[in-house]
């Protein structure tokens, strides 16, 4: 019934590789100890081993709680299947994972194993722990991840990331909290000076099951979202995935300068029974440019499939430019209704793309075979220019059974 002791390691240079690990586990009533590691140079590399590699705590077949993982490092590389984690497989609670580094790289490389920092509820009824990461420079690339997840009735923990410079690059590269069970996903908070989300990278909270998604909150001085290479969604997302019944969370983004280009998105989508979340974006300088994008580029909340309603979209900007098939929209292609689109700007310019049949502008629509209604559109601008085929439109296509909304 007692608590096991803590593990504390302080080393100038520490490599944990090829199936090695520092761990603390609970298989009885007692709580495991915390694992504290401090190192100026720390490497975690699985190197193709069949064994988990890294620093972890977990609650096994027990009612005891897992301990916390606390890591402080100068230079920290987590690569090739390496991980920091706290998990629960039982009634016990997972611990928190707290990582501080000057320079942090999470790189999946050629591995097919999870690579990164996580806290999860994998079995049983215990809740997942929170994840807190602080870094001066943080690169999450090639499928690396920082995550909180639940597959059970326990809830996932919140995920908080703070970095002066943050890049999320490549399919599967993510900061996320999601639910694959009855428990709810946690909230995601990212605060960064300079933030690039590119080529399939994402910040997200999704529901795949009965649990609800969490709120995704991103604060940045300079934020760029672009999808030049990948065919996968890139951006800031909160979705109710096909087959789920939980509601998606809300998305809140605040940035001094925000550029969304080439199939980048800030969005919440309803694919099933649950409703989509609201999307709220505030920026001094906001540019949405769909040039070279192979899918929707912009800010949107859609009811894609099922019966769930889309959320509302609220955008506030000093200077807002939408061009080359960029969109701010809420639409439905399902039984659910689209949400209201509300845009406020001092300067607003909408420029269509020559020769394109795809709309550029502020939109709400009831799409082909949908039965839900399009939403209303409200636009407040001191100066408004609509040129070269740009549009502000709420409509229902002929083959839908829904109605268009009002434009104010």
GROMACS .gro file of C-alpha atoms in nm:
model
  408
    1UNK     CA    1   0.000   0.000   0.000
    2UNK     CA    2   0.298   0.230   0.032
    3UNK     CA    3   0.445   0.470  -0.222
    4UNK     CA    4   0.759   0.358  -0.401
    5UNK     CA    5   1.060   0.587  -0.393
    6UNK     CA    6   1.140   0.855  -0.647
    7UNK     CA    7   1.412   0.813  -0.909
    8UNK     CA    8   1.645   1.112  -0.950
    9UNK     CA    9   1.925   1.131  -1.208
   10UNK     CA   10   2.155   1.427  -1.273
   11UNK     CA   11   2.407   1.385  -1.556
   12UNK     CA   12   2.606   1.613  -1.784
   13UNK     CA   13   2.537   1.383  -2.081
   14UNK     CA   14   2.285   1.099  -2.089
   15UNK     CA   15   2.195   0.861  -2.376
   16UNK     CA   16   1.901   0.624  -2.336
   17UNK     CA   17   1.903   0.399  -2.641
   18UNK     CA   18   1.813   0.063  -2.796
   19UNK     CA   19   1.552  -0.061  -2.547
   20UNK     CA   20   1.697   0.104  -2.237
   21UNK     CA   21   1.459   0.290  -2.008
   22UNK     CA   22   1.418   0.462  -1.675
   23UNK     CA   23   1.078   0.370  -1.535
   24UNK     CA   24   0.853   0.347  -1.231
   25UNK     CA   25   0.542   0.125  -1.229
   26UNK     CA   26   0.250   0.046  -0.999
   27UNK     CA   27   0.109  -0.309  -0.984
   28UNK     CA   28  -0.062  -0.280  -0.644
   29UNK     CA   29  -0.245  -0.027  -0.426
   30UNK     CA   30   0.048   0.204  -0.371
   31UNK     CA   31   0.151   0.497  -0.589
   32UNK     CA   32   0.469   0.482  -0.791
   33UNK     CA   33   0.741   0.734  -0.738
   34UNK     CA   34   0.826   1.022  -0.965
   35UNK     CA   35   1.109   1.008  -1.216
   36UNK     CA   36   1.328   1.321  -1.222
   37UNK     CA   37   1.602   1.356  -1.485
   38UNK     CA   38   1.833   1.655  -1.533
   39UNK     CA   39   2.094   1.664  -1.808
   40UNK     CA   40   2.270   1.921  -2.021
   41UNK     CA   41   2.261   1.686  -2.320
   42UNK     CA   42   1.998   1.412  -2.336
   43UNK     CA   43   1.932   1.166  -2.620
   44UNK     CA   44   1.642   0.917  -2.640
   45UNK     CA   45   1.674   0.682  -2.940
   46UNK     CA   46   1.499   0.345  -2.977
   47UNK     CA   47   1.730   0.243  -3.263
   48UNK     CA   48   1.493  -0.023  -3.395
   49UNK     CA   49   1.464  -0.212  -3.067
   50UNK     CA   50   1.149  -0.415  -2.995
   51UNK     CA   51   1.153  -0.273  -2.640
   52UNK     CA   52   1.018   0.064  -2.530
   53UNK     CA   53   1.297   0.316  -2.492
   54UNK     CA   54   1.291   0.628  -2.278
   55UNK     CA   55   1.159   0.759  -1.948
   56UNK     CA   56   0.818   0.649  -1.826
   57UNK     CA   57   0.582   0.580  -1.539
   58UNK     CA   58   0.269   0.368  -1.553
   59UNK     CA   59  -0.014   0.224  -1.350
   60UNK     CA   60  -0.042  -0.143  -1.443
   61UNK     CA   61  -0.298  -0.394  -1.316
   62UNK     CA   62  -0.365  -0.203  -0.995
   63UNK     CA   63  -0.547   0.085  -0.828
   64UNK     CA   64  -0.226   0.271  -0.758
   65UNK     CA   65  -0.143   0.588  -0.946
   66UNK     CA   66   0.151   0.637  -1.176
   67UNK     CA   67   0.412   0.891  -1.076
   68UNK     CA   68   0.511   1.202  -1.264
   69UNK     CA   69   0.789   1.235  -1.519
   70UNK     CA   70   0.997   1.553  -1.483
   71UNK     CA   71   1.279   1.625  -1.727
   72UNK     CA   72   1.506   1.930  -1.743
   73UNK     CA   73   1.761   1.945  -2.025
   74UNK     CA   74   1.976   2.184  -2.223
   75UNK     CA   75   1.973   1.998  -2.556
   76UNK     CA   76   1.712   1.722  -2.581
   77UNK     CA   77   1.661   1.487  -2.879
   78UNK     CA   78   1.376   1.232  -2.878
   79UNK     CA   79   1.409   1.031  -3.198
   80UNK     CA   80   1.334   0.707  -3.377
   81UNK     CA   81   1.071   0.567  -3.138
   82UNK     CA   82   1.206   0.719  -2.817
   83UNK     CA   83   0.950   0.852  -2.568
   84UNK     CA   84   0.870   1.018  -2.240
   85UNK     CA   85   0.536   0.887  -2.112
   86UNK     CA   86   0.300   0.826  -1.824
   87UNK     CA   87   0.018   0.578  -1.887
   88UNK     CA   88  -0.259   0.404  -1.698
   89UNK     CA   89  -0.391   0.057  -1.778
   90UNK     CA   90  -0.613   0.036  -1.469
   91UNK     CA   91  -0.817   0.227  -1.210
   92UNK     CA   92  -0.512   0.428  -1.116
   93UNK     CA   93  -0.442   0.770  -1.262
   94UNK     CA   94  -0.160   0.837  -1.505
   95UNK     CA   95   0.097   1.090  -1.391
   96UNK     CA   96   0.185   1.419  -1.551
   97UNK     CA   97   0.478   1.463  -1.788
   98UNK     CA   98   0.668   1.790  -1.749
   99UNK     CA   99   0.957   1.865  -1.987
  100UNK     CA  100   1.174   2.177  -1.995
  101UNK     CA  101   1.455   2.225  -2.248
  102UNK     CA  102   1.647   2.497  -2.421
  103UNK     CA  103   1.652   2.311  -2.753
  104UNK     CA  104   1.412   2.021  -2.810
  105UNK     CA  105   1.375   1.804  -3.119
  106UNK     CA  106   1.114   1.529  -3.160
  107UNK     CA  107   1.181   1.334  -3.481
  108UNK     CA  108   1.021   0.999  -3.569
  109UNK     CA  109   1.277   0.944  -3.846
  110UNK     CA  110   1.230   0.601  -4.007
  111UNK     CA  111   1.056   0.443  -3.708
  112UNK     CA  112   0.693   0.328  -3.710
  113UNK     CA  113   0.671   0.362  -3.331
  114UNK     CA  114   0.529   0.655  -3.137
  115UNK     CA  115   0.802   0.911  -3.090
  116UNK     CA  116   0.760   1.194  -2.845
  117UNK     CA  117   0.600   1.297  -2.518
  118UNK     CA  118   0.265   1.152  -2.403
  119UNK     CA  119   0.026   1.082  -2.118
  120UNK     CA  120  -0.252   0.833  -2.187
  121UNK     CA  121  -0.542   0.638  -2.041
  122UNK     CA  122  -0.506   0.311  -2.232
  123UNK     CA  123  -0.716   0.063  -2.029
  124UNK     CA  124  -0.930   0.068  -1.715
  125UNK     CA  125  -1.104   0.373  -1.571
  126UNK     CA  126  -0.813   0.595  -1.470
  127UNK     CA  127  -0.760   0.937  -1.625
  128UNK     CA  128  -0.465   1.033  -1.837
  129UNK     CA  129  -0.222   1.288  -1.696
  130UNK     CA  130  -0.137   1.633  -1.822
  131UNK     CA  131   0.155   1.715  -2.049
  132UNK     CA  132   0.353   2.039  -2.006
  133UNK     CA  133   0.642   2.127  -2.239
  134UNK     CA  134   0.851   2.445  -2.222
  135UNK     CA  135   1.132   2.510  -2.468
  136UNK     CA  136   1.318   2.797  -2.627
  137UNK     CA  137   1.332   2.610  -2.959
  138UNK     CA  138   1.105   2.314  -3.041
  139UNK     CA  139   1.097   2.112  -3.364
  140UNK     CA  140   0.834   1.838  -3.405
  141UNK     CA  141   0.906   1.668  -3.736
  142UNK     CA  142   0.855   1.352  -3.943
  143UNK     CA  143   0.567   1.223  -3.732
  144UNK     CA  144   0.694   1.321  -3.387
  145UNK     CA  145   0.422   1.409  -3.136
  146UNK     CA  146   0.326   1.562  -2.803
  147UNK     CA  147  -0.004   1.409  -2.699
  148UNK     CA  148  -0.265   1.323  -2.441
  149UNK     CA  149  -0.505   1.041  -2.534
  150UNK     CA  150  -0.777   0.825  -2.388
  151UNK     CA  151  -0.906   0.493  -2.519
  152UNK     CA  152  -1.129   0.435  -2.216
  153UNK     CA  153  -1.391   0.596  -1.990
  154UNK     CA  154  -1.112   0.791  -1.824
  155UNK     CA  155  -1.046   1.141  -1.953
  156UNK     CA  156  -0.736   1.250  -2.140
  157UNK     CA  157  -0.524   1.520  -1.979
  158UNK     CA  158  -0.458   1.873  -2.100
  159UNK     CA  159  -0.157   1.942  -2.322
  160UNK     CA  160   0.028   2.273  -2.275
  161UNK     CA  161   0.322   2.372  -2.495
  162UNK     CA  162   0.520   2.696  -2.470
  163UNK     CA  163   0.808   2.774  -2.707
  164UNK     CA  164   0.974   3.085  -2.843
  165UNK     CA  165   1.022   2.908  -3.177
  166UNK     CA  166   0.801   2.614  -3.272
  167UNK     CA  167   0.787   2.416  -3.597
  168UNK     CA  168   0.546   2.128  -3.661
  169UNK     CA  169   0.640   1.974  -3.995
  170UNK     CA  170   0.524   1.654  -4.168
  171UNK     CA  171   0.233   1.412  -4.166
  172UNK     CA  172   0.163   1.285  -3.815
  173UNK     CA  173   0.368   1.560  -3.652
  174UNK     CA  174   0.137   1.704  -3.389
  175UNK     CA  175   0.049   1.859  -3.059
  176UNK     CA  176  -0.282   1.699  -2.962
  177UNK     CA  177  -0.527   1.561  -2.711
  178UNK     CA  178  -0.784   1.313  -2.844
  179UNK     CA  179  -1.041   1.059  -2.735
  180UNK     CA  180  -1.093   0.711  -2.875
  181UNK     CA  181  -1.331   0.608  -2.594
  182UNK     CA  182  -1.603   0.727  -2.359
  183UNK     CA  183  -1.378   0.972  -2.179
  184UNK     CA  184  -1.332   1.327  -2.304
  185UNK     CA  185  -1.020   1.461  -2.470
  186UNK     CA  186  -0.824   1.727  -2.287
  187UNK     CA  187  -0.771   2.087  -2.389
  188UNK     CA  188  -0.469   2.191  -2.594
  189UNK     CA  189  -0.289   2.522  -2.530
  190UNK     CA  190   0.004   2.632  -2.744
  191UNK     CA  191   0.182   2.963  -2.681
  192UNK     CA  192   0.464   3.061  -2.916
  193UNK     CA  193   0.654   3.360  -3.043
  194UNK     CA  194   0.704   3.214  -3.391
  195UNK     CA  195   0.493   2.914  -3.499
  196UNK     CA  196   0.510   2.726  -3.832
  197UNK     CA  197   0.265   2.441  -3.904
  198UNK     CA  198   0.348   2.287  -4.241
  199UNK     CA  199   0.317   1.982  -4.467
  200UNK     CA  200   0.070   1.775  -4.266
  201UNK     CA  201   0.157   1.906  -3.920
  202UNK     CA  202  -0.128   1.986  -3.685
  203UNK     CA  203  -0.238   2.116  -3.348
  204UNK     CA  204  -0.561   1.933  -3.268
  205UNK     CA  205  -0.816   1.783  -3.035
  206UNK     CA  206  -1.042   1.524  -3.201
  207UNK     CA  207  -1.307   1.279  -3.094
  208UNK     CA  208  -1.322   0.934  -3.254
  209UNK     CA  209  -1.583   0.789  -3.018
  210UNK     CA  210  -1.836   0.885  -2.748
  211UNK     CA  211  -1.615   1.130  -2.563
  212UNK     CA  212  -1.609   1.499  -2.649
  213UNK     CA  213  -1.314   1.679  -2.802
  214UNK     CA  214  -1.132   1.950  -2.608
  215UNK     CA  215  -1.076   2.318  -2.679
  216UNK     CA  216  -0.773   2.405  -2.893
  217UNK     CA  217  -0.623   2.741  -2.799
  218UNK     CA  218  -0.326   2.882  -2.990
  219UNK     CA  219  -0.153   3.212  -2.910
  220UNK     CA  220   0.134   3.333  -3.128
  221UNK     CA  221   0.310   3.648  -3.239
  222UNK     CA  222   0.376   3.508  -3.587
  223UNK     CA  223   0.179   3.211  -3.716
  224UNK     CA  224   0.214   3.048  -4.058
  225UNK     CA  225   0.012   2.749  -4.181
  226UNK     CA  226   0.099   2.599  -4.520
  227UNK     CA  227   0.068   2.261  -4.693
  228UNK     CA  228   0.308   2.265  -4.986
  229UNK     CA  229   0.382   1.890  -4.993
  230UNK     CA  230   0.139   1.674  -4.800
  231UNK     CA  231  -0.208   1.553  -4.902
  232UNK     CA  232  -0.316   1.551  -4.539
  233UNK     CA  233  -0.487   1.821  -4.329
  234UNK     CA  234  -0.245   2.084  -4.205
  235UNK     CA  235  -0.327   2.337  -3.938
  236UNK     CA  236  -0.526   2.385  -3.621
  237UNK     CA  237  -0.814   2.138  -3.600
  238UNK     CA  238  -1.095   2.016  -3.376
  239UNK     CA  239  -1.302   1.745  -3.546
  240UNK     CA  240  -1.577   1.499  -3.464
  241UNK     CA  241  -1.450   1.210  -3.678
  242UNK     CA  242  -1.668   0.974  -3.883
  243UNK     CA  243  -1.823   0.709  -3.656
  244UNK     CA  244  -1.801   0.923  -3.340
  245UNK     CA  245  -2.091   1.050  -3.130
  246UNK     CA  246  -1.907   1.307  -2.917
  247UNK     CA  247  -1.897   1.676  -3.001
  248UNK     CA  248  -1.589   1.844  -3.140
  249UNK     CA  249  -1.421   2.113  -2.930
  250UNK     CA  250  -1.385   2.481  -3.007
  251UNK     CA  251  -1.084   2.640  -3.178
  252UNK     CA  252  -0.948   2.973  -3.053
  253UNK     CA  253  -0.653   3.141  -3.228
  254UNK     CA  254  -0.492   3.476  -3.147
  255UNK     CA  255  -0.196   3.600  -3.349
  256UNK     CA  256  -0.039   3.934  -3.431
  257UNK     CA  257   0.044   3.811  -3.781
  258UNK     CA  258  -0.133   3.509  -3.932
  259UNK     CA  259  -0.078   3.367  -4.280
  260UNK     CA  260  -0.277   3.067  -4.405
  261UNK     CA  261  -0.160   2.939  -4.742
  262UNK     CA  262  -0.171   2.645  -4.979
  263UNK     CA  263  -0.436   2.415  -4.819
  264UNK     CA  264  -0.363   2.526  -4.463
  265UNK     CA  265  -0.665   2.543  -4.235
  266UNK     CA  266  -0.805   2.649  -3.902
  267UNK     CA  267  -1.119   2.439  -3.872
  268UNK     CA  268  -1.371   2.228  -3.687
  269UNK     CA  269  -1.555   1.957  -3.880
  270UNK     CA  270  -1.855   1.742  -3.788
  271UNK     CA  271  -1.841   1.405  -3.966
  272UNK     CA  272  -2.095   1.208  -3.764
  273UNK     CA  273  -2.351   1.234  -3.480
  274UNK     CA  274  -2.167   1.495  -3.279
  275UNK     CA  275  -2.165   1.868  -3.346
  276UNK     CA  276  -1.868   2.065  -3.473
  277UNK     CA  277  -1.708   2.332  -3.257
  278UNK     CA  278  -1.692   2.708  -3.300
  279UNK     CA  279  -1.386   2.862  -3.464
  280UNK     CA  280  -1.272   3.199  -3.331
  281UNK     CA  281  -0.972   3.379  -3.487
  282UNK     CA  282  -0.830   3.719  -3.388
  283UNK     CA  283  -0.534   3.879  -3.568
  284UNK     CA  284  -0.383   4.216  -3.648
  285UNK     CA  285  -0.265   4.103  -3.993
  286UNK     CA  286  -0.449   3.809  -4.150
  287UNK     CA  287  -0.388   3.674  -4.499
  288UNK     CA  288  -0.559   3.369  -4.652
  289UNK     CA  289  -0.411   3.267  -4.988
  290UNK     CA  290  -0.528   2.945  -5.156
  291UNK     CA  291  -0.272   2.965  -5.436
  292UNK     CA  292  -0.137   2.615  -5.522
  293UNK     CA  293  -0.359   2.451  -5.261
  294UNK     CA  294  -0.512   2.110  -5.343
  295UNK     CA  295  -0.795   2.147  -5.089
  296UNK     CA  296  -0.974   2.417  -4.891
  297UNK     CA  297  -0.752   2.694  -4.760
  298UNK     CA  298  -0.876   2.912  -4.479
  299UNK     CA  299  -1.093   2.925  -4.171
  300UNK     CA  300  -1.405   2.710  -4.164
  301UNK     CA  301  -1.654   2.506  -3.964
  302UNK     CA  302  -1.839   2.245  -4.171
  303UNK     CA  303  -2.098   1.973  -4.125
  304UNK     CA  304  -1.943   1.717  -4.360
  305UNK     CA  305  -2.144   1.402  -4.291
  306UNK     CA  306  -2.400   1.264  -4.043
  307UNK     CA  307  -2.648   1.470  -3.842
  308UNK     CA  308  -2.423   1.697  -3.635
  309UNK     CA  309  -2.439   2.073  -3.688
  310UNK     CA  310  -2.139   2.283  -3.786
  311UNK     CA  311  -2.013   2.545  -3.542
  312UNK     CA  312  -2.000   2.921  -3.591
  313UNK     CA  313  -1.701   3.106  -3.736
  314UNK     CA  314  -1.592   3.439  -3.585
  315UNK     CA  315  -1.299   3.632  -3.734
  316UNK     CA  316  -1.175   3.969  -3.609
  317UNK     CA  317  -0.881   4.141  -3.782
  318UNK     CA  318  -0.734   4.484  -3.839
  319UNK     CA  319  -0.626   4.398  -4.193
  320UNK     CA  320  -0.778   4.095  -4.366
  321UNK     CA  321  -0.694   3.976  -4.717
  322UNK     CA  322  -0.860   3.672  -4.879
  323UNK     CA  323  -0.736   3.569  -5.224
  324UNK     CA  324  -0.686   3.287  -5.475
  325UNK     CA  325  -0.962   3.050  -5.349
  326UNK     CA  326  -0.905   3.131  -4.983
  327UNK     CA  327  -1.222   3.108  -4.773
  328UNK     CA  328  -1.384   3.194  -4.443
  329UNK     CA  329  -1.690   2.970  -4.429
  330UNK     CA  330  -1.938   2.742  -4.261
  331UNK     CA  331  -2.112   2.492  -4.487
  332UNK     CA  332  -2.311   2.170  -4.477
  333UNK     CA  333  -2.311   1.866  -4.700
  334UNK     CA  334  -2.515   1.659  -4.451
  335UNK     CA  335  -2.829   1.666  -4.236
  336UNK     CA  336  -2.672   1.912  -3.996
  337UNK     CA  337  -2.697   2.288  -4.034
  338UNK     CA  338  -2.408   2.519  -4.113
  339UNK     CA  339  -2.315   2.782  -3.857
  340UNK     CA  340  -2.311   3.161  -3.868
  341UNK     CA  341  -2.008   3.335  -4.019
  342UNK     CA  342  -1.920   3.665  -3.853
  343UNK     CA  343  -1.629   3.874  -3.986
  344UNK     CA  344  -1.512   4.210  -3.850
  345UNK     CA  345  -1.221   4.401  -4.004
  346UNK     CA  346  -1.091   4.754  -4.045
  347UNK     CA  347  -0.957   4.672  -4.393
  348UNK     CA  348  -1.106   4.380  -4.586
  349UNK     CA  349  -1.008   4.282  -4.940
  350UNK     CA  350  -1.138   3.975  -5.128
  351UNK     CA  351  -0.963   3.894  -5.457
  352UNK     CA  352  -1.077   3.600  -5.669
  353UNK     CA  353  -0.848   3.385  -5.883
  354UNK     CA  354  -0.854   3.423  -6.260
  355UNK     CA  355  -0.996   3.121  -6.440
  356UNK     CA  356  -1.099   2.939  -6.122
  357UNK     CA  357  -1.444   2.788  -6.068
  358UNK     CA  358  -1.378   2.770  -5.693
  359UNK     CA  359  -1.506   3.061  -5.488
  360UNK     CA  360  -1.286   3.304  -5.298
  361UNK     CA  361  -1.437   3.490  -5.006
  362UNK     CA  362  -1.677   3.465  -4.714
  363UNK     CA  363  -1.921   3.181  -4.766
  364UNK     CA  364  -2.191   2.959  -4.627
  365UNK     CA  365  -2.359   2.693  -4.838
  366UNK     CA  366  -2.588   2.393  -4.834
  367UNK     CA  367  -2.407   2.153  -5.066
  368UNK     CA  368  -2.514   1.873  -5.301
  369UNK     CA  369  -2.777   1.637  -5.149
  370UNK     CA  370  -2.761   1.805  -4.807
  371UNK     CA  371  -3.075   1.859  -4.601
  372UNK     CA  372  -2.927   2.106  -4.354
  373UNK     CA  373  -2.948   2.482  -4.400
  374UNK     CA  374  -2.668   2.724  -4.485
  375UNK     CA  375  -2.579   2.977  -4.215
  376UNK     CA  376  -2.613   3.353  -4.196
  377UNK     CA  377  -2.321   3.582  -4.282
  378UNK     CA  378  -2.244   3.903  -4.094
  379UNK     CA  379  -1.966   4.129  -4.221
  380UNK     CA  380  -1.853   4.455  -4.056
  381UNK     CA  381  -1.572   4.643  -4.233
  382UNK     CA  382  -1.462   5.006  -4.244
  383UNK     CA  383  -1.318   4.953  -4.592
  384UNK     CA  384  -1.432   4.665  -4.815
  385UNK     CA  385  -1.295   4.575  -5.160
  386UNK     CA  386  -1.430   4.276  -5.355
  387UNK     CA  387  -1.252   4.231  -5.688
  388UNK     CA  388  -1.183   3.980  -5.963
  389UNK     CA  389  -1.472   3.747  -5.878
  390UNK     CA  390  -1.444   3.748  -5.500
  391UNK     CA  391  -1.773   3.681  -5.318
  392UNK     CA  392  -1.972   3.712  -4.999
  393UNK     CA  393  -2.241   3.446  -5.035
  394UNK     CA  394  -2.486   3.224  -4.846
  395UNK     CA  395  -2.661   2.979  -5.076
  396UNK     CA  396  -2.819   2.639  -5.125
  397UNK     CA  397  -2.740   2.446  -5.443
  398UNK     CA  398  -3.035   2.325  -5.652
  399UNK     CA  399  -2.989   1.960  -5.550
  400UNK     CA  400  -2.996   2.033  -5.175
  401UNK     CA  401  -3.305   2.043  -4.957
  402UNK     CA  402  -3.169   2.315  -4.732
  403UNK     CA  403  -3.207   2.691  -4.747
  404UNK     CA  404  -2.955   2.969  -4.786
  405UNK     CA  405  -2.892   3.211  -4.501
  406UNK     CA  406  -2.915   3.588  -4.466
  407UNK     CA  407  -2.627   3.829  -4.539
  408UNK     CA  408  -2.583   4.139  -4.327
   0.00000   0.00000   0.00000
